[in-house]
Coordinates of C-alpha atoms and ligand atoms in Angstrom, one line a residue:
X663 CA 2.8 -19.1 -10.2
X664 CA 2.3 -15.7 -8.9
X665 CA 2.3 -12.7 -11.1
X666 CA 2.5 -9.4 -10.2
X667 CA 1.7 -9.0 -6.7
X668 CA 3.5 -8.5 -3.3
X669 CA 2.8 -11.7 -2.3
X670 CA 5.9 -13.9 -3.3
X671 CA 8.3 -10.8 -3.5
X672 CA 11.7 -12.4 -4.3
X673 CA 10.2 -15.4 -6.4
X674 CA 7.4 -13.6 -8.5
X675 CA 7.6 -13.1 -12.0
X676 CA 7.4 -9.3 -12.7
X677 CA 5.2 -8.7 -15.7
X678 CA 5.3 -4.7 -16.2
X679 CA 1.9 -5.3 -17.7
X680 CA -0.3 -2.2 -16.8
X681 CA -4.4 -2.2 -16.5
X682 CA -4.7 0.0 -19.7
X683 CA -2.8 -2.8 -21.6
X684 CA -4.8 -6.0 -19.8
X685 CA -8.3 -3.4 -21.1
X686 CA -7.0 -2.6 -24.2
X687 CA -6.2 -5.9 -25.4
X688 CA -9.6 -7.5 -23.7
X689 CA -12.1 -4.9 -25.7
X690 CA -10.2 -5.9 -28.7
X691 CA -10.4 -9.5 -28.3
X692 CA -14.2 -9.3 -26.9
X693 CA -15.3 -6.5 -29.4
X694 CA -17.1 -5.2 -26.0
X695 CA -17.1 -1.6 -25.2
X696 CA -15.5 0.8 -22.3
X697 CA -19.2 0.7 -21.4
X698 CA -19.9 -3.1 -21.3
X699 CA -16.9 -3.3 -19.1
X700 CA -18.0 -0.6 -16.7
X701 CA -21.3 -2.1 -16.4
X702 CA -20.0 -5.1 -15.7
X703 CA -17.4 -4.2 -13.3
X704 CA -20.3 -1.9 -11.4
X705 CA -22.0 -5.1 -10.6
X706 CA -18.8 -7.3 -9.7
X707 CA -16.7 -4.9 -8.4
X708 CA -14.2 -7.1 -9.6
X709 CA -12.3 -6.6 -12.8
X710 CA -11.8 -10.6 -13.9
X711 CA -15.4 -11.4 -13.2
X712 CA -16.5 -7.9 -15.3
X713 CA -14.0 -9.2 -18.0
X714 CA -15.3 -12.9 -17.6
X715 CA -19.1 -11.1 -18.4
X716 CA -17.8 -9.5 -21.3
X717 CA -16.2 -12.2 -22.4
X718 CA -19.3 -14.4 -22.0
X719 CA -21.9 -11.4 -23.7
X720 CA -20.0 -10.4 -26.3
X721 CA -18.7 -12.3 -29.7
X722 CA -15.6 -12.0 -30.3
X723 CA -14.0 -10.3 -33.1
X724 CA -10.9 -12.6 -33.5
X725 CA -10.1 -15.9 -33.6
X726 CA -6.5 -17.4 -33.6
X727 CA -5.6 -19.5 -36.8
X728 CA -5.6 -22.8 -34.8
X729 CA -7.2 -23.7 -31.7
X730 CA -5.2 -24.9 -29.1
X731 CA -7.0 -25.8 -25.5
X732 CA -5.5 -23.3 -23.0
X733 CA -3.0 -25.3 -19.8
X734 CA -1.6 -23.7 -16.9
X735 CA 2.4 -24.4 -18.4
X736 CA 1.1 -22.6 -21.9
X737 CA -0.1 -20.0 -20.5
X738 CA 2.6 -19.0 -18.0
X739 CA 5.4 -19.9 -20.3
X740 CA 3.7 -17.1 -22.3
X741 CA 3.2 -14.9 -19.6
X742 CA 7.3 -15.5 -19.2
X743 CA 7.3 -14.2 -22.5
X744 CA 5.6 -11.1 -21.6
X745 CA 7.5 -10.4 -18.6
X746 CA 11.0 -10.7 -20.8
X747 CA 9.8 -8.5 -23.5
X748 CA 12.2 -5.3 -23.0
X749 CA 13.4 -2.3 -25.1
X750 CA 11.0 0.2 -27.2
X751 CA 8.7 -2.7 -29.0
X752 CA 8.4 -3.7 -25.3
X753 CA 4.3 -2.4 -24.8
X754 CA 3.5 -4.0 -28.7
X755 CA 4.8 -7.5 -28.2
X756 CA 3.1 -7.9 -24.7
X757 CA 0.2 -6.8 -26.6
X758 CA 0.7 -9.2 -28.9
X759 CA 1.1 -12.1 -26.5
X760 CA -1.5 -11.4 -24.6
X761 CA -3.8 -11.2 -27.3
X762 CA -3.3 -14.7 -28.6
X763 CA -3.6 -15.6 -24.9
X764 CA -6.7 -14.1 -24.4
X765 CA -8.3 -15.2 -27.9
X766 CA -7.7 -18.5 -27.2
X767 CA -9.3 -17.8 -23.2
X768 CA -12.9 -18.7 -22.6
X769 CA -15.0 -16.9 -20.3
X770 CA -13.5 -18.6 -16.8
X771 CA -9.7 -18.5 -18.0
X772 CA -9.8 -15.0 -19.5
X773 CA -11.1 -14.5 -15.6
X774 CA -8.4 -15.5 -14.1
X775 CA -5.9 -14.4 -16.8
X776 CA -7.2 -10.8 -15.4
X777 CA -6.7 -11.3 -11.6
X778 CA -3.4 -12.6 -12.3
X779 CA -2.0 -10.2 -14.9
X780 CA -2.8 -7.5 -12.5
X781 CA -2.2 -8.7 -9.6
X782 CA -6.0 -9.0 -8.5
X783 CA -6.3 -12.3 -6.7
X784 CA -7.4 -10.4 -3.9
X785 CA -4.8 -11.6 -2.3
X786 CA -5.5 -9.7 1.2
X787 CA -8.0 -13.1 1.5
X788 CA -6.5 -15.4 -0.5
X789 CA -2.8 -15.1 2.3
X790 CA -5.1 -16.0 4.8
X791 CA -6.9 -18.7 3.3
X792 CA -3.8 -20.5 2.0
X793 CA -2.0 -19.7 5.7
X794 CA -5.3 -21.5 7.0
X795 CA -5.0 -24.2 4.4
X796 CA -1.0 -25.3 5.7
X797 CA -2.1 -24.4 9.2
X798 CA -5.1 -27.3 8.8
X799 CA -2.9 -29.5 6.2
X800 CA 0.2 -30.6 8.3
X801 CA -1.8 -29.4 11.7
X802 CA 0.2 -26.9 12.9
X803 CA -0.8 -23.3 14.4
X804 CA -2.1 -20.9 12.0
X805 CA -0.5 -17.4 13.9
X806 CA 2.6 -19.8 13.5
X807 CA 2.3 -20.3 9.3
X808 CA 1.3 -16.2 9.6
X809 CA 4.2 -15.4 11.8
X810 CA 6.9 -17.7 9.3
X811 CA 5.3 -16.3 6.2
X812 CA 5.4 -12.4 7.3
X813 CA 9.9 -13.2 8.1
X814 CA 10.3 -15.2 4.5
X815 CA 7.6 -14.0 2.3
X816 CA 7.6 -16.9 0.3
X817 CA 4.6 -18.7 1.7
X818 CA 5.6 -22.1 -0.8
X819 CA 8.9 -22.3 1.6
X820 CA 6.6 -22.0 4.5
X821 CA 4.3 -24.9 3.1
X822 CA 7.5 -27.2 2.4
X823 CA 8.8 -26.0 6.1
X824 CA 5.5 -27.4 7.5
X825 CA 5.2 -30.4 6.0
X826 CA 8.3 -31.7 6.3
X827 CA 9.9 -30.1 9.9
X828 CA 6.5 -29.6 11.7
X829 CA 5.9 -27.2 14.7
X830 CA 9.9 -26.9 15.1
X831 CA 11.0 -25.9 11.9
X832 CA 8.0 -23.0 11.8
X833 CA 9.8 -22.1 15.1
X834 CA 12.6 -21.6 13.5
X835 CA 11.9 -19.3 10.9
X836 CA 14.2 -16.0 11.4
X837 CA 13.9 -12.8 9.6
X838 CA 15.9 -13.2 6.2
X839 CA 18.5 -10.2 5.2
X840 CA 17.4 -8.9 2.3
X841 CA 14.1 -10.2 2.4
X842 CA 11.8 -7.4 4.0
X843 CA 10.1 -8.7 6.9
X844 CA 6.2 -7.4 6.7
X845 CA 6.3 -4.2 8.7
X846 CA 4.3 -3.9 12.2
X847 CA 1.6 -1.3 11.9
X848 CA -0.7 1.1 14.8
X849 CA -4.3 1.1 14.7
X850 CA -5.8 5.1 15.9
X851 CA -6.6 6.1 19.2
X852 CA -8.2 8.7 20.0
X853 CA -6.3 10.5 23.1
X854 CA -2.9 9.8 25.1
X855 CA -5.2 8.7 28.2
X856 CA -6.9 6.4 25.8
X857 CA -3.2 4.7 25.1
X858 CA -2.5 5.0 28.5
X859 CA -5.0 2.8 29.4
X860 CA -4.4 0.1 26.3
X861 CA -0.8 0.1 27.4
X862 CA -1.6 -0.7 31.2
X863 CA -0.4 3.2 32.3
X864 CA 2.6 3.6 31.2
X865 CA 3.9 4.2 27.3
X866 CA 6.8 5.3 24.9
X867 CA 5.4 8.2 23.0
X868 CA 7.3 9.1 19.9
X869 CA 7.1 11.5 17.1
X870 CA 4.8 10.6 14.4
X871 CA 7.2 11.7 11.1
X872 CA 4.9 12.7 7.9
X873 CA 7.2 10.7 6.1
X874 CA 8.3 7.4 4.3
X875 CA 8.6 4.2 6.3
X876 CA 11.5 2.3 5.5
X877 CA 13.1 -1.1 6.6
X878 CA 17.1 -1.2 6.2
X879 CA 18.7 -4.8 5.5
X880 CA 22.4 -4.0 5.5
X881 CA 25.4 -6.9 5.7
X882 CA 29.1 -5.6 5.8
X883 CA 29.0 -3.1 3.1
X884 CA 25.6 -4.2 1.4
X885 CA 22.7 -1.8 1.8
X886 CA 19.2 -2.0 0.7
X887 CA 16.2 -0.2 2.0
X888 CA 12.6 -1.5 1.6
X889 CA 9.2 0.7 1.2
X890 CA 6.2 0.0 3.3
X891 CA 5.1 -2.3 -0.1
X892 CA 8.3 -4.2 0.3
X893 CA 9.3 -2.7 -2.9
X894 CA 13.2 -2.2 -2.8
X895 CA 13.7 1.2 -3.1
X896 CA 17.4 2.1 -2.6
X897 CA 18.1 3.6 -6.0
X898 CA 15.6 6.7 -4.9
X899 CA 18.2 7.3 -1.6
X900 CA 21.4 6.4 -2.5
X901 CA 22.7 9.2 0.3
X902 CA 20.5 7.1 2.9
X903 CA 21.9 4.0 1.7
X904 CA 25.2 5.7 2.1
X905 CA 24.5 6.8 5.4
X906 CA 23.5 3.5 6.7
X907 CA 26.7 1.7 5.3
X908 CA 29.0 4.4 7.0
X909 CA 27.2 5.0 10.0
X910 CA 25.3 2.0 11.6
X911 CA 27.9 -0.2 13.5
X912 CA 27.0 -3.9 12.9
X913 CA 27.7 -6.3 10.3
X914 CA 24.5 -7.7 10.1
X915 CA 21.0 -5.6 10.5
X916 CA 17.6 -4.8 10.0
X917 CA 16.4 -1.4 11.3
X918 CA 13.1 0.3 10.3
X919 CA 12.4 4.1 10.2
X920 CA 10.7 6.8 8.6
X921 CA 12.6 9.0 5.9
X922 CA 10.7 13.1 5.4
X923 CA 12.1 15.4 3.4
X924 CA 13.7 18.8 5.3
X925 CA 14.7 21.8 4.4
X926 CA 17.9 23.5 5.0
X927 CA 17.0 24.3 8.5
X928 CA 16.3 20.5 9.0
X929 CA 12.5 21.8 9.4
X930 CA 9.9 18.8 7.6
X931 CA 8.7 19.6 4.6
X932 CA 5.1 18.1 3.2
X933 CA 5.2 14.3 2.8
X934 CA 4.4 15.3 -1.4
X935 CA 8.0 16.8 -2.0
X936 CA 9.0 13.0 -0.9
X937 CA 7.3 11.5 -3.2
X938 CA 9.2 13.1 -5.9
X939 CA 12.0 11.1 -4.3
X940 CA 10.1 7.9 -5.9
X941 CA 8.6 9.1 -9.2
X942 CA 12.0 9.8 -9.8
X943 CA 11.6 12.4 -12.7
X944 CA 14.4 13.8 -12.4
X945 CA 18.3 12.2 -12.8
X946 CA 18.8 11.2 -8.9
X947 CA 21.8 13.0 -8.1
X948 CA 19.5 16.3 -9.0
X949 CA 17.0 15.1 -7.0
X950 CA 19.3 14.3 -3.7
X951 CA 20.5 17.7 -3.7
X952 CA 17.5 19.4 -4.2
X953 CA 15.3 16.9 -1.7
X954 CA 17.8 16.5 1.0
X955 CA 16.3 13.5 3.3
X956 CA 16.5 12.8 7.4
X957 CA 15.9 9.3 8.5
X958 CA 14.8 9.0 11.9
X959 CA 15.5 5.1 13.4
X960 CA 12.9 3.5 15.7
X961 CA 13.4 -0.3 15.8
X962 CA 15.5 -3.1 15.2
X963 CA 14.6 -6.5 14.3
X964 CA 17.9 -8.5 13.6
X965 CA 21.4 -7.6 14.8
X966 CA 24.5 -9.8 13.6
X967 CA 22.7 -13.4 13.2
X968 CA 20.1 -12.6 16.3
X969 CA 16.9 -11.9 15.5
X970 CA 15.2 -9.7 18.1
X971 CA 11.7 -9.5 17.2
X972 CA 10.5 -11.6 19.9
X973 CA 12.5 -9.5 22.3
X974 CA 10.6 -6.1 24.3
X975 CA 10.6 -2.9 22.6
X976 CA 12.6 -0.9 25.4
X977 CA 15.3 -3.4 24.5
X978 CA 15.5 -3.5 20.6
X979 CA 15.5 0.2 21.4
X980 CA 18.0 0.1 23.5
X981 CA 20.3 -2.2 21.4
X982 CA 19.5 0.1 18.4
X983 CA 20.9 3.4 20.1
X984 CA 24.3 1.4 20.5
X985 CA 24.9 0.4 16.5
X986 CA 22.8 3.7 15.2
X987 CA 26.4 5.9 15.4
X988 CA 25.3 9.5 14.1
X989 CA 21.8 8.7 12.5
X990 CA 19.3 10.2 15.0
X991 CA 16.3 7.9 16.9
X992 CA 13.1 9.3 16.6
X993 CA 12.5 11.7 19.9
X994 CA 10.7 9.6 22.5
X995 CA 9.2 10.1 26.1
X996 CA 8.4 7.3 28.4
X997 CA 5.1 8.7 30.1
X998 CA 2.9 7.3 32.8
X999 CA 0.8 10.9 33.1
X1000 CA -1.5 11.6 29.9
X1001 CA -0.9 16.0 31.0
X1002 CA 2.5 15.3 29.9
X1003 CA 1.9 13.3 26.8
X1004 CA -0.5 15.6 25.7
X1005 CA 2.4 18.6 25.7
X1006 CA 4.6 15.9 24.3
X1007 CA 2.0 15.9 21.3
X1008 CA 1.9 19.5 20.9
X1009 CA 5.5 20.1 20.9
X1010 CA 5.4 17.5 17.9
X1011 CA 2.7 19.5 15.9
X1012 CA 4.6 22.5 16.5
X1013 CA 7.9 21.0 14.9
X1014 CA 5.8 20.5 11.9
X1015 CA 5.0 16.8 12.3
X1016 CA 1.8 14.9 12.2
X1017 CA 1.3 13.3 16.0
X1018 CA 2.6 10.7 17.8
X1019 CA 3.1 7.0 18.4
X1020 CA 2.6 5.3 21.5
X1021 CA 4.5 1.9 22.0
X1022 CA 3.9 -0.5 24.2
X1023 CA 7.4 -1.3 26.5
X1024 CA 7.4 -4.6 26.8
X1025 CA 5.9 -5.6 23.4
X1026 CA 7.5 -7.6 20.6
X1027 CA 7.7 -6.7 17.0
X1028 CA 4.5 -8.3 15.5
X1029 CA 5.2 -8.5 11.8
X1030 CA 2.7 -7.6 9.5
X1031 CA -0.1 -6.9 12.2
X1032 CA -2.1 -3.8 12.7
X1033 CA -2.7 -4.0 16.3
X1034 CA -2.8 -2.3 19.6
X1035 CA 0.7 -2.0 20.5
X1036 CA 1.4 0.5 18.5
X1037 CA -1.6 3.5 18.1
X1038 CA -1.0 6.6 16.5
X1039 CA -2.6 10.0 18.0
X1040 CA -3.4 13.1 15.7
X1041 CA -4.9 15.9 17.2
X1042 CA -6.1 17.4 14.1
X1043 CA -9.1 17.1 12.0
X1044 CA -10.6 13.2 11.6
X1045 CA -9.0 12.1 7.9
X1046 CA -10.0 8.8 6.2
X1047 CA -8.1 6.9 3.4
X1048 CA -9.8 6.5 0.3
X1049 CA -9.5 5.1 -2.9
X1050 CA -10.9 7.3 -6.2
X1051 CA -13.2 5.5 -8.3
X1052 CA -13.7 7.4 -10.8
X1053 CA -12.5 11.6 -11.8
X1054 CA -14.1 14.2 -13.8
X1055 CA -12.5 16.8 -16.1
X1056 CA -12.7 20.2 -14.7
X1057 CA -13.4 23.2 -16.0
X1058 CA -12.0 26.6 -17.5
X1059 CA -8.0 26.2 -16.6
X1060 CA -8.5 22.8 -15.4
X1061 CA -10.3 21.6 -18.6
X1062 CA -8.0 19.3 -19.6
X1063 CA -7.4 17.4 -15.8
X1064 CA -9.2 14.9 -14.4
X1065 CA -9.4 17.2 -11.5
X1066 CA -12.7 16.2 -9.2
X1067 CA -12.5 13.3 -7.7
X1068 CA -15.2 10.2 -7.1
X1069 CA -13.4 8.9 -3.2
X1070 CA -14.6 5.5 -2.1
X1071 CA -14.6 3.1 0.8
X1072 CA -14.0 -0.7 0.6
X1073 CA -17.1 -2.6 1.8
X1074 CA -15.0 -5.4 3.3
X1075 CA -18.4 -7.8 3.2
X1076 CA -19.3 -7.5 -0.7
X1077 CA -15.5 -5.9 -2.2
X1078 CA -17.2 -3.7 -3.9
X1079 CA -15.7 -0.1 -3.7
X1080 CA -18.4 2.3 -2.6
X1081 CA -18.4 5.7 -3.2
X1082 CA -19.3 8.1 0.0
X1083 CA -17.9 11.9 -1.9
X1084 CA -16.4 14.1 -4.6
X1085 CA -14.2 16.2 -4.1
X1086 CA -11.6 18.7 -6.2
X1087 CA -10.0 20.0 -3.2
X1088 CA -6.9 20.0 -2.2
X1089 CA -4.1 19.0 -4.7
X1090 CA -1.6 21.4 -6.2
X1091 CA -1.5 21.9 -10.1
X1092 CA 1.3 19.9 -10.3
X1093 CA -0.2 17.6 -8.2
X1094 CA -3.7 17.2 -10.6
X1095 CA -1.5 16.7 -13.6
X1096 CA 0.9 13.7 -12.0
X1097 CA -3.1 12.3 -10.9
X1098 CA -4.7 13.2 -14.4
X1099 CA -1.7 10.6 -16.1
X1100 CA -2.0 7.9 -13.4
X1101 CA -5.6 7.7 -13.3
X1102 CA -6.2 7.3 -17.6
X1103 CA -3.6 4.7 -16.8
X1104 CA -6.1 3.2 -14.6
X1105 CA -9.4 3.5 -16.9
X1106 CA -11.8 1.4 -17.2
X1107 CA -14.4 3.3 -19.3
X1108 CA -15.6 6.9 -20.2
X1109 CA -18.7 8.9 -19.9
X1110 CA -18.6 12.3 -21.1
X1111 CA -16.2 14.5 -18.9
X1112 CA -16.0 11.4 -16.4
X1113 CA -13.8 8.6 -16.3
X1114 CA -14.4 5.6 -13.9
X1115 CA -11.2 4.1 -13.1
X1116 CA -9.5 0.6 -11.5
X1117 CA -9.5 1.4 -7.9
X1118 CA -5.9 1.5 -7.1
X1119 CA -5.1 5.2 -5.7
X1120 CA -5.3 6.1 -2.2
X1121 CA -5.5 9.3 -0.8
X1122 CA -6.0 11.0 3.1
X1123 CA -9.0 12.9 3.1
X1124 CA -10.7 15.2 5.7
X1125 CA -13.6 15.9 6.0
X1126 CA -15.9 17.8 8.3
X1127 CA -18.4 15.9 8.8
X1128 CA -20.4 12.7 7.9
X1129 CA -23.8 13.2 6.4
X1130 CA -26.8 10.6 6.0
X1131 CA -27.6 11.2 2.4
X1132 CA -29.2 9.8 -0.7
X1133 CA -26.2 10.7 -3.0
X1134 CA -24.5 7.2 -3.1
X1135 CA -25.7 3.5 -2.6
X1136 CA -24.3 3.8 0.7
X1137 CA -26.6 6.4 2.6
X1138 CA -23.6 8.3 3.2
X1139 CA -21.7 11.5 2.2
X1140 CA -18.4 13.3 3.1
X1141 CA -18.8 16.9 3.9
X1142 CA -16.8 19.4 2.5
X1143 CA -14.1 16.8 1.5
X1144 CA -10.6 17.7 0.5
X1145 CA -7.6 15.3 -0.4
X1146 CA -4.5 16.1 1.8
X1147 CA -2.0 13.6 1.1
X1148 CA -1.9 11.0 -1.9
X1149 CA -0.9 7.7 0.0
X1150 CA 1.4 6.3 -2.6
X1151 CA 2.6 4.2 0.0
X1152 CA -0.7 2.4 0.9
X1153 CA -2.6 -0.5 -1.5
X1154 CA -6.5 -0.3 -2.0
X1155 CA -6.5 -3.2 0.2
X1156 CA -4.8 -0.7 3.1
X1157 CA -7.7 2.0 2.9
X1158 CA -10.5 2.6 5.3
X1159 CA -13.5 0.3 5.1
X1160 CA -17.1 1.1 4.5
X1161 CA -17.5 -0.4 8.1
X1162 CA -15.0 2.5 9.2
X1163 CA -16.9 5.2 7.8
X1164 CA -20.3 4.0 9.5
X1165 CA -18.7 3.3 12.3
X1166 CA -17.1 7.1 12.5
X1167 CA -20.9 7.8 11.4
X1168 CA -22.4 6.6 14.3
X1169 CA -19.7 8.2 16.9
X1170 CA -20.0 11.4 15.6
X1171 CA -24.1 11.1 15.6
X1172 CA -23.6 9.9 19.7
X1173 CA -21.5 13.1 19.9
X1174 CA -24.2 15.4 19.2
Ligands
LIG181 P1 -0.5 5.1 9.2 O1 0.2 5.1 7.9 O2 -1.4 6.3 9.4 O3 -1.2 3.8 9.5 O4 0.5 5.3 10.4 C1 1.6 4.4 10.6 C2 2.8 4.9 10.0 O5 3.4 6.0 10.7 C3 4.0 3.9 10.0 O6 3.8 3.0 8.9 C4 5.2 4.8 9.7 O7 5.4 5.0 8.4 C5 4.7 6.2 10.3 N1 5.6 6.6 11.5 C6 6.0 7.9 11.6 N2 6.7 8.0 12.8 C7 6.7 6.8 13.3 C8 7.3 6.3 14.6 N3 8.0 7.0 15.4 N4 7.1 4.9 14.8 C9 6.4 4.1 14.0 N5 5.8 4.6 12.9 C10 6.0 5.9 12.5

């Protein structure tokens, strides 16, 4: 049973339960206040073990007429229930379900109940622990269970694959169509002679789009386009969809790009005008006229029955320029000379895009890894991704807007969020009032003018330098901090680490 998280996409229960709900209906139940939950999740830094605290502190108000002892097939036969509860008395019934769930809950279950309702089970460990567990269990290679999992998703599939067909059948676990294969990622280097040298001197540089990422499944006429969250997202780009479908020339395939919004001189515009794409606010035939998209193709991992991830990147390249008809590849140069990938770069940031890639020739696609053979280069400004914490109402005009801004870095050894600045720089009005709704959605308690919120929102920050300070627990600070992107498209999980931001503490410290 998996609820609510990216882990099991195509055979996970989706409960449309927000946080404010889950707290909501836990202060209720507990009789605790915004404040004993804040407190509590201050010390965990985990929302189930902060409601498990409350839970265990607090009496609780209500108590259901009889007492049943909670099982696992109660409990998600009613979370079923939840999940199917549609139409405008949608948000009062879950309530009501969960309510009854969580008055019957002691301490432990109400817990988990949490982590599960929202998707909490910190799953970033818990993949890797259970793709240990099958690795150890049936005694077959870990990177193979990782490798299997990252093609099919569904890591119960992998288990029964293990068990009962060994090394061989892990072998032969292929990219699924319509199941979004988790997406290869670049780790940051600093300079196109530092790439050089990872890639062994020689390197395919290609534009860095400030963009969308997307992964296109198509068979015959069947389109469907994947986010970087695996979310399926075709409804916000039906003309991409479109375009696929009439353009690329195969009957079965799964290319990856990057989507930006353009304007009518096919110039990029800012990655935010996307994202009004996905919040979808408007009817989506207004918003594909007035957001006109360019997709720019780079890979291809499966062409009619043959998957190709294994195969070199020149080659899925290669094979990819011969289905992609009219839709453009991303520009790339093949450099062995750093002079000439460093005007490569500027001619990017000129066209109004954000840097470069660098991809290693002869390297596969590795599926849901963050490694070396891909590295993205930015010339500008260092930025980190950060997760807000917590926001403050501003003042005169902006009274009424959660408007500054607690940013935070995971520390990867205790999971506790840690904050290391403030800032209320940088987002448009427009921008403050989308953030204002999504982060009350979030709350977790109130103080005054500030709100401390469930770490879930991820934005790009710059920053100009790194200061030792007293401010926060961490002996850090951000100096003169300002948000310049809201990563919709990146998880809490996804953000820099505390360990990033001292390590980028100590280089710049060597640098003076
Ligand atoms: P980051 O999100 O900063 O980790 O950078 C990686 C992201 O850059 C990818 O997930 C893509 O969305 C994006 N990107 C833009 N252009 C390219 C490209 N030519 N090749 C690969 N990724 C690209």
């Amino acid at each position: 049973m998996l609820l609510g998280q990216p882990f099991l996409p195509h055979s996970a229960v989706k409960l449309n339960v927000s946080w404010a709900t889950v707290r909501d209906v836990v202060l209720r139940v507990s009789g605790a206040s915004e404040g004993d939950l804040f407190r509590a999740f201050r010390e965990s830094g985990d929302l189930g073990e902060a409601v498990r605290q409350v839970f265990e502190t607090h009496k609780r108000k209500q108590r259901p007429l009889v007492e049943h002892p909670m099982d696992i097939t109660g409990a998600f036969q009613i979370l079923v229930k939840v999940a199917e509860a549609k139409g405008p008395k949608a948000r009062e019934r879950k309530e009501r379900l969960l309510e009854g769930l969580f008055a019957r809950a002691t301490p432990l279950e109400a817990k988990y109940l949490t982590k599960v309702i929202v998707g909490e089970m910190r799953t970033g460990f818990r993949e890797g622990m259970v793709e240990q567990a099958i690795a150890r269990a049936f005694a077959v290679p870990e990177d193979l269970v990782r490798r299997a999992r990252t093609f099919i998703g569904d890591i119960a599939r992998v288990a029964l694959i293990a068990s009962q067909e060994g090394v061989q059948g892990l072998q032969k676990v292929r990219p699924e169509l319509f199941t979004p294969v988790g997406f290869m990622l670049a780790q940051t280097a600093r300079s196109i002679k530092e790439c050089l040298e990872i890639h062994g001197g020689r390197t395919a540089l290609e534009f860095k789009f400030d963009g969308a990422r997307v992964q296109i499944h198509k068979r015959d006429t069947a389109v469907r386009i994947f986010s970087r969250r695996m979310a399926d997202v075709t409804s916000s780009m039906p003309d991409i969809a479109q375009l696929v479908q009439q353009e690329l020339s195969a009957t079965e395939a799964i290319v990856e790009g990057e989507v930006i919004a353009v304007d009518s001189a096919g110039r990029p515009r800012p990655f935010q005008i996307l994202l009004h794409r996905f919040r979808r606010e408007r009817g989506i035939e207004a918003l594909v006229k007035e957001i006109p998209l360019q997709l720019y193709l780079f890979d291809l991992l499966y062409l009619n029955g043959e998957p190709l991830v294994d195969s070199p990147y020149h080659e899925r390249r290669q094979k990819l320029a011969e289905i992609a008809g009219s839709i453009p590849l991303s520009p790339q140069l093949v450099v062995s000379d750093s002079a000439e990938g460093e005007r490569f770069l500027n001619q990017a940031i000129q066209l109004g895009h954000e840097g470069l890639v660098a991809k290693k020739l002869d390297a596969p696609y590795t599926a849901g890894v963050r490694g070396k053979n891909w590295l993205k280069v930015k010339p500008t400004m260092e930025t980190l991704d950060l997760v807000i914490v917590g926001a403050e109402y501003g003042y005169g005009r902006r009274h009424r807007w959660l408007s500054d801004y607690y940013l935070a870095a995971l520390d990867a050894e205790t999971g506790k969020f840690e904050i290391v600045g403030k800032t209320f720089k940088g987002l448009t009005d427009e921008e403050i009032q989308w953030m204002t709704k999504r982060l009350q959605e979030l709350k977790i308690s109130e103080e005054g003018r500030r709100i401390w919120v469930k770490p879930e929102v991820v934005v790009e920050v710059a920053y100009n330098e790194i200061q030792r300070s007293p401010k926060y627990p961490c002996g850090m600070a951000l100096r003169f901090a300002r948000i310049t992107k809201i990563r919709e498209d990146k998880s809490s999980a996804e953000a820099d680490t505390l360990q990033r931001v001292r390590e980028l503490f100590n280089l710049q410290v060597k640098k003076f």
